[in-house]
PDB file of C-alpha atoms in Angstrom:
ATOM      1  CA  MET A 958      15.756   1.035   3.438  1.00 36.00           C
ATOM      2  CA  ALA A 959      12.549  -0.636   2.298  1.00 44.00           C
ATOM      3  CA  PRO A 960      10.784  -2.968   4.715  1.00 65.00           C
ATOM      4  CA  ASP A 961      11.350  -6.697   4.320  1.00 84.00           C
ATOM      5  CA  ARG A 962       7.606  -7.431   4.133  1.00 87.00           C
ATOM      6  CA  ILE A 963       5.105  -6.068   1.629  1.00 88.00           C
ATOM      7  CA  LEU A 964       1.338  -5.763   2.115  1.00 89.00           C
ATOM      8  CA  LEU A 965      -0.387  -7.951  -0.504  1.00 91.00           C
ATOM      9  CA  GLY A 966      -4.005  -7.778   0.585  1.00 92.00           C
ATOM     10  CA  VAL A 967      -6.658  -7.876   3.283  1.00 95.00           C
ATOM     11  CA  PHE A 968      -9.123 -10.619   4.171  1.00 97.00           C
ATOM     12  CA  GLY A 969     -12.693  -9.515   3.580  1.00 96.00           C
ATOM     13  CA  ARG A 970     -15.942 -11.103   4.606  1.00 96.00           C
ATOM     14  CA  PRO A 971     -16.664 -14.850   4.468  1.00 97.00           C
ATOM     15  CA  HIS A 972     -18.100 -16.387   1.307  1.00 97.00           C
ATOM     16  CA  GLY A 973     -20.571 -19.173   1.995  1.00 93.00           C
ATOM     17  CA  VAL A 974     -20.466 -21.612   4.925  1.00 94.00           C
ATOM     18  CA  ARG A 975     -17.388 -23.716   4.114  1.00 94.00           C
ATOM     19  CA  GLY A 976     -14.693 -21.312   5.283  1.00 95.00           C
ATOM     20  CA  LEU A 977     -14.054 -19.462   2.036  1.00 97.00           C
ATOM     21  CA  VAL A 978     -13.056 -15.806   2.300  1.00 97.00           C
ATOM     22  CA  ARG A 979     -13.113 -12.838  -0.062  1.00 97.00           C
ATOM     23  CA  VAL A 980      -9.790 -11.030  -0.242  1.00 96.00           C
ATOM     24  CA  GLN A 981      -8.937  -7.509  -1.340  1.00 93.00           C
ATOM     25  CA  SER A 982      -5.768  -8.094  -3.316  1.00 90.00           C
ATOM     26  CA  PHE A 983      -3.164  -5.440  -4.077  1.00 87.00           C
ATOM     27  CA  THR A 984      -1.386  -7.554  -6.702  1.00 86.00           C
ATOM     28  CA  ALA A 985      -1.548  -6.617 -10.415  1.00 83.00           C
ATOM     29  CA  ASP A 986      -3.771  -9.658 -11.034  1.00 89.00           C
ATOM     30  CA  PRO A 987      -6.007  -9.924  -7.956  1.00 92.00           C
ATOM     31  CA  ALA A 988      -5.825 -13.748  -8.075  1.00 92.00           C
ATOM     32  CA  GLY A 989      -2.036 -13.449  -7.949  1.00 91.00           C
ATOM     33  CA  ILE A 990      -2.185 -13.065  -4.180  1.00 92.00           C
ATOM     34  CA  ALA A 991      -1.839 -16.853  -3.834  1.00 93.00           C
ATOM     35  CA  ALA A 992       1.166 -17.074  -6.170  1.00 92.00           C
ATOM     36  CA  TYR A 993       3.790 -16.002  -3.637  1.00 90.00           C
ATOM     37  CA  GLY A 994       3.397 -18.826  -1.153  1.00 90.00           C
ATOM     38  CA  PRO A 995       2.289 -18.416   2.438  1.00 94.00           C
ATOM     39  CA  VAL A 996       1.352 -14.935   3.619  1.00 95.00           C
ATOM     40  CA  SER A 997       1.440 -13.712   7.208  1.00 95.00           C
ATOM     41  CA  ASP A 998      -0.489 -11.298   9.374  1.00 95.00           C
ATOM     42  CA  GLU A 999       0.860  -7.857  10.250  1.00 92.00           C
ATOM     43  CA  ALA A1000       2.666  -9.103  13.376  1.00 92.00           C
ATOM     44  CA  GLY A1001       4.156 -12.021  11.440  1.00 91.00           C
ATOM     45  CA  THR A1002       2.847 -14.481  14.013  1.00 94.00           C
ATOM     46  CA  ARG A1003       0.223 -16.265  11.889  1.00 96.00           C
ATOM     47  CA  THR A1004       0.721 -17.635   8.395  1.00 96.00           C
ATOM     48  CA  PHE A1005      -1.919 -18.498   5.837  1.00 97.00           C
ATOM     49  CA  LEU A1006      -1.680 -20.676   2.747  1.00 96.00           C
ATOM     50  CA  LEU A1007      -4.193 -19.459   0.170  1.00 96.00           C
ATOM     51  CA  ARG A1008      -5.783 -21.166  -2.820  1.00 96.00           C
ATOM     52  CA  VAL A1009      -7.914 -19.092  -5.189  1.00 96.00           C
ATOM     53  CA  VAL A1010     -11.262 -20.781  -5.852  1.00 96.00           C
ATOM     54  CA  GLN A1011     -12.990 -17.889  -7.622  1.00 94.00           C
ATOM     55  CA  ARG A1012     -11.232 -15.219  -9.651  1.00 94.00           C
ATOM     56  CA  GLY A1013     -12.481 -11.649  -9.857  1.00 89.00           C
ATOM     57  CA  GLU A1014     -11.921  -8.156  -8.540  1.00 89.00           C
ATOM     58  CA  LEU A1015     -12.308  -9.585  -5.018  1.00 91.00           C
ATOM     59  CA  PRO A1016     -11.104 -13.172  -5.368  1.00 96.00           C
ATOM     60  CA  VAL A1017     -12.514 -15.871  -3.119  1.00 97.00           C
ATOM     61  CA  VAL A1018      -9.848 -17.980  -1.433  1.00 97.00           C
ATOM     62  CA  ALA A1019      -9.675 -21.159   0.578  1.00 97.00           C
ATOM     63  CA  VAL A1020      -7.393 -20.739   3.580  1.00 97.00           C
ATOM     64  CA  GLU A1021      -5.627 -23.865   4.781  1.00 96.00           C
ATOM     65  CA  GLY A1022      -7.056 -24.840   8.189  1.00 95.00           C
ATOM     66  CA  VAL A1023     -10.201 -22.698   7.878  1.00 96.00           C
ATOM     67  CA  ALA A1024     -13.219 -24.946   7.402  1.00 95.00           C
ATOM     68  CA  ASP A1025     -16.314 -22.965   8.429  1.00 96.00           C
ATOM     69  CA  ARG A1026     -17.911 -19.551   8.206  1.00 97.00           C
ATOM     70  CA  ASP A1027     -17.186 -18.648  11.857  1.00 97.00           C
ATOM     71  CA  ALA A1028     -13.454 -19.298  11.442  1.00 97.00           C
ATOM     72  CA  ALA A1029     -13.492 -17.338   8.164  1.00 97.00           C
ATOM     73  CA  ALA A1030     -15.293 -14.408   9.836  1.00 97.00           C
ATOM     74  CA  LYS A1031     -12.538 -14.160  12.466  1.00 97.00           C
ATOM     75  CA  LEU A1032     -10.063 -13.397   9.661  1.00 97.00           C
ATOM     76  CA  THR A1033     -11.984 -10.348   8.393  1.00 97.00           C
ATOM     77  CA  GLY A1034      -9.727  -7.301   8.266  1.00 96.00           C
ATOM     78  CA  THR A1035      -6.488  -9.270   8.666  1.00 97.00           C
ATOM     79  CA  ARG A1036      -3.764  -7.631   6.578  1.00 95.00           C
ATOM     80  CA  LEU A1037      -1.683 -10.093   4.548  1.00 96.00           C
ATOM     81  CA  TYR A1038       2.067  -9.678   4.052  1.00 94.00           C
ATOM     82  CA  VAL A1039       4.748 -11.517   2.105  1.00 93.00           C
ATOM     83  CA  VAL A1040       8.519 -11.396   2.412  1.00 90.00           C
ATOM     84  CA  ARG A1041       9.765  -8.854  -0.134  1.00 87.00           C
ATOM     85  CA  ASN A1042      12.303 -11.166  -1.798  1.00 87.00           C
ATOM     86  CA  ARG A1043       9.438 -13.388  -3.042  1.00 88.00           C
ATOM     87  CA  LEU A1044       8.124 -10.538  -5.186  1.00 86.00           C
ATOM     88  CA  PRO A1045       9.426  -9.493  -8.592  1.00 84.00           C
ATOM     89  CA  ALA A1046      11.476  -6.321  -8.826  1.00 84.00           C
ATOM     90  CA  PRO A1047       9.280  -3.409  -9.888  1.00 83.00           C
ATOM     91  CA  GLU A1048       9.553  -2.235 -13.490  1.00 83.00           C
ATOM     92  CA  GLU A1049      10.945   1.197 -14.313  1.00 83.00           C
ATOM     93  CA  ASP A1050       8.575   3.906 -13.015  1.00 80.00           C
ATOM     94  CA  GLU A1051       6.783   1.351 -10.820  1.00 82.00           C
ATOM     95  CA  PHE A1052       7.076   1.332  -7.051  1.00 83.00           C
ATOM     96  CA  TYR A1053       5.928  -0.730  -4.143  1.00 84.00           C
ATOM     97  CA  HIS A1054       3.982   1.527  -1.805  1.00 84.00           C
ATOM     98  CA  ALA A1055       6.371   0.500   0.976  1.00 85.00           C
ATOM     99  CA  ASP A1056       9.246   2.051  -1.017  1.00 88.00           C
ATOM    100  CA  LEU A1057       7.570   5.458  -0.908  1.00 91.00           C
ATOM    101  CA  ILE A1058       6.700   5.607   2.784  1.00 91.00           C
ATOM    102  CA  GLY A1059       9.198   7.740   4.665  1.00 93.00           C
ATOM    103  CA  LEU A1060      10.561   9.568   1.606  1.00 95.00           C
ATOM    104  CA  ALA A1061      11.192  13.298   1.963  1.00 96.00           C
ATOM    105  CA  VAL A1062       8.741  15.470   0.028  1.00 96.00           C
ATOM    106  CA  GLU A1063      10.009  18.647  -1.651  1.00 94.00           C
ATOM    107  CA  ASP A1064       8.447  21.192  -3.956  1.00 92.00           C
ATOM    108  CA  ALA A1065      10.008  22.069  -7.326  1.00 90.00           C
ATOM    109  CA  SER A1066      12.220  24.724  -5.706  1.00 91.00           C
ATOM    110  CA  GLY A1067      13.672  22.184  -3.265  1.00 91.00           C
ATOM    111  CA  ARG A1068      11.733  23.440  -0.200  1.00 91.00           C
ATOM    112  CA  ARG A1069      10.968  20.561   2.143  1.00 94.00           C
ATOM    113  CA  ILE A1070       7.232  19.985   2.530  1.00 92.00           C
ATOM    114  CA  GLY A1071       7.231  16.890   4.738  1.00 94.00           C
ATOM    115  CA  THR A1072       7.416  13.099   4.541  1.00 95.00           C
ATOM    116  CA  VAL A1073       5.304  10.476   2.769  1.00 95.00           C
ATOM    117  CA  ALA A1074       3.248   8.965   5.598  1.00 94.00           C
ATOM    118  CA  THR A1075       1.274   6.445   3.567  1.00 90.00           C
ATOM    119  CA  VAL A1076       0.000   5.610   0.093  1.00 89.00           C
ATOM    120  CA  ASN A1077      -3.713   4.941  -0.257  1.00 84.00           C
ATOM    121  CA  ASP A1078      -5.841   3.687  -3.118  1.00 75.00           C
ATOM    122  CA  HIS A1079      -9.561   3.345  -2.536  1.00 70.00           C
ATOM    123  CA  GLY A1080     -10.388   2.640  -6.163  1.00 67.00           C
ATOM    124  CA  ALA A1081     -10.178   6.074  -7.767  1.00 73.00           C
ATOM    125  CA  GLY A1082      -6.398   6.095  -8.031  1.00 79.00           C
ATOM    126  CA  ALA A1083      -3.515   6.199  -5.603  1.00 85.00           C
ATOM    127  CA  PHE A1084      -2.780   9.237  -3.496  1.00 90.00           C
ATOM    128  CA  LEU A1085      -0.019  10.152  -1.101  1.00 93.00           C
ATOM    129  CA  GLU A1086      -0.672  11.251   2.448  1.00 93.00           C
ATOM    130  CA  ILE A1087       2.113  13.625   3.364  1.00 94.00           C
ATOM    131  CA  ASP A1088       2.995  14.425   6.973  1.00 93.00           C
ATOM    132  CA  THR A1089       3.814  18.141   6.923  1.00 90.00           C
ATOM    133  CA  GLY A1090       4.239  18.481  10.675  1.00 88.00           C
ATOM    134  CA  THR A1091       1.133  20.666  10.809  1.00 87.00           C
ATOM    135  CA  GLN A1092      -1.754  19.156   8.873  1.00 87.00           C
ATOM    136  CA  PRO A1093      -1.690  16.186   6.500  1.00 89.00           C
ATOM    137  CA  LEU A1094      -1.563  16.882   2.788  1.00 90.00           C
ATOM    138  CA  LEU A1095      -3.351  14.535   0.378  1.00 91.00           C
ATOM    139  CA  LEU A1096      -1.956  14.524  -3.132  1.00 92.00           C
ATOM    140  CA  PRO A1097      -2.857  12.394  -6.155  1.00 92.00           C
ATOM    141  CA  PHE A1098      -0.019  10.032  -7.036  1.00 92.00           C
ATOM    142  CA  THR A1099       0.139  10.991 -10.699  1.00 92.00           C
ATOM    143  CA  ARG A1100       3.078  11.901 -12.896  1.00 93.00           C
ATOM    144  CA  GLU A1101       1.780  15.501 -13.045  1.00 94.00           C
ATOM    145  CA  ALA A1102       1.543  15.919  -9.255  1.00 93.00           C
ATOM    146  CA  VAL A1103       4.616  13.803  -8.411  1.00 94.00           C
ATOM    147  CA  PRO A1104       6.988  14.167 -11.374  1.00 95.00           C
ATOM    148  CA  VAL A1105      10.095  12.929  -9.529  1.00 94.00           C
ATOM    149  CA  VAL A1106      10.464   9.798  -7.410  1.00 94.00           C
ATOM    150  CA  ASP A1107      14.124   9.473  -6.485  1.00 93.00           C
ATOM    151  CA  LEU A1108      14.542   6.336  -4.383  1.00 90.00           C
ATOM    152  CA  ALA A1109      18.332   6.678  -4.360  1.00 89.00           C
ATOM    153  CA  ARG A1110      18.111  10.115  -2.727  1.00 94.00           C
ATOM    154  CA  ARG A1111      15.033   9.096  -0.647  1.00 94.00           C
ATOM    155  CA  ARG A1112      12.834  11.948  -1.933  1.00 96.00           C
ATOM    156  CA  VAL A1113       9.902  12.859  -4.136  1.00 95.00           C
ATOM    157  CA  VAL A1114       9.282  16.197  -5.795  1.00 96.00           C
ATOM    158  CA  ILE A1115       5.695  17.420  -5.946  1.00 94.00           C
ATOM    159  CA  VAL A1116       3.852  19.906  -8.129  1.00 91.00           C
ATOM    160  CA  PRO A1117       0.433  20.083  -6.463  1.00 86.00           C
ATOM    161  CA  PRO A1118      -2.627  20.866  -8.588  1.00 83.00           C
ATOM    162  CA  ALA A1119      -3.909  24.440  -8.150  1.00 79.00           C
ATOM    163  CA  GLU A1120      -6.800  23.290  -5.940  1.00 79.00           C
ATOM    164  CA  VAL A1121      -4.434  21.644  -3.408  1.00 77.00           C
ATOM    165  CA  VAL A1122      -3.280  24.003  -0.669  1.00 74.00           C
ATOM    166  CA  VAL A1123       0.145  23.104   0.698  1.00 81.00           C
ATOM    167  CA  PRO A1124       0.292  23.926   4.413  1.00 76.00           C
ATOM    168  CA  PRO A1125       3.389  25.616   5.780  1.00 70.00           C
ATOM    169  CA  SER A1126       6.016  23.072   6.712  1.00 64.00           C
ATOM    170  CA  ALA A1127       6.851  22.573  10.374  1.00 57.00           C
ATOM    171  CA  ASP A1128      10.485  22.671   9.163  1.00 56.00           C
ATOM    172  CA  ALA A1129      10.138  26.271   7.987  1.00 48.00           C
ATOM    173  CA  PRO A1130      11.578  28.969  10.286  1.00 47.00           C
ATOM    174  CA  GLU A1131       8.928  30.905  12.211  1.00 47.00           C
ATOM    175  CA  GLY A1132       7.636  33.887  10.314  1.00 44.00           C
ATOM    176  CA  ALA A1133       8.973  32.555   6.993  1.00 46.00           C
ATOM    177  CA  ALA A1134       6.570  32.489   4.077  1.00 46.00           C
ATOM    178  CA  ALA A1135       5.652  29.019   2.992  1.00 43.00           C
TER     179      ALA A1135
END
């Protein structure tokens, strides 16, 4: 079952002296981070109402109740979440990262490799971090490397590129070839 809150972005560094903050937005349109109403921190204890004042790859936002640079600086690194039901349903072949975390990972023959631990995207494209029980496996999240995402059966099927070495699964019987 997918979590009820989805990560929308992260507060970055302050912008100017009047309490404005840059935000790394994970929405399709970076300025869309303010379109879903109040967002909350990871614990869900603090809420923030955002207003975009400068569009761009890293939008600048005004945060209700934040009026100076020092207050804005204290927000740096705060992860911003929204309740899932405020977001649109993903299109076909689109997924919220939260939907992928925890899915079983299998190779094309059906051998279990591990579990999706997280989905990362640092600008060069998304990749899956797979917990194999031994060492983590990093795999590009492309149609070639991950041809099957089956949310109903809670699994993904991977076809790693030749340069990616798949470690033996901790699930494999001892002495079995991986």
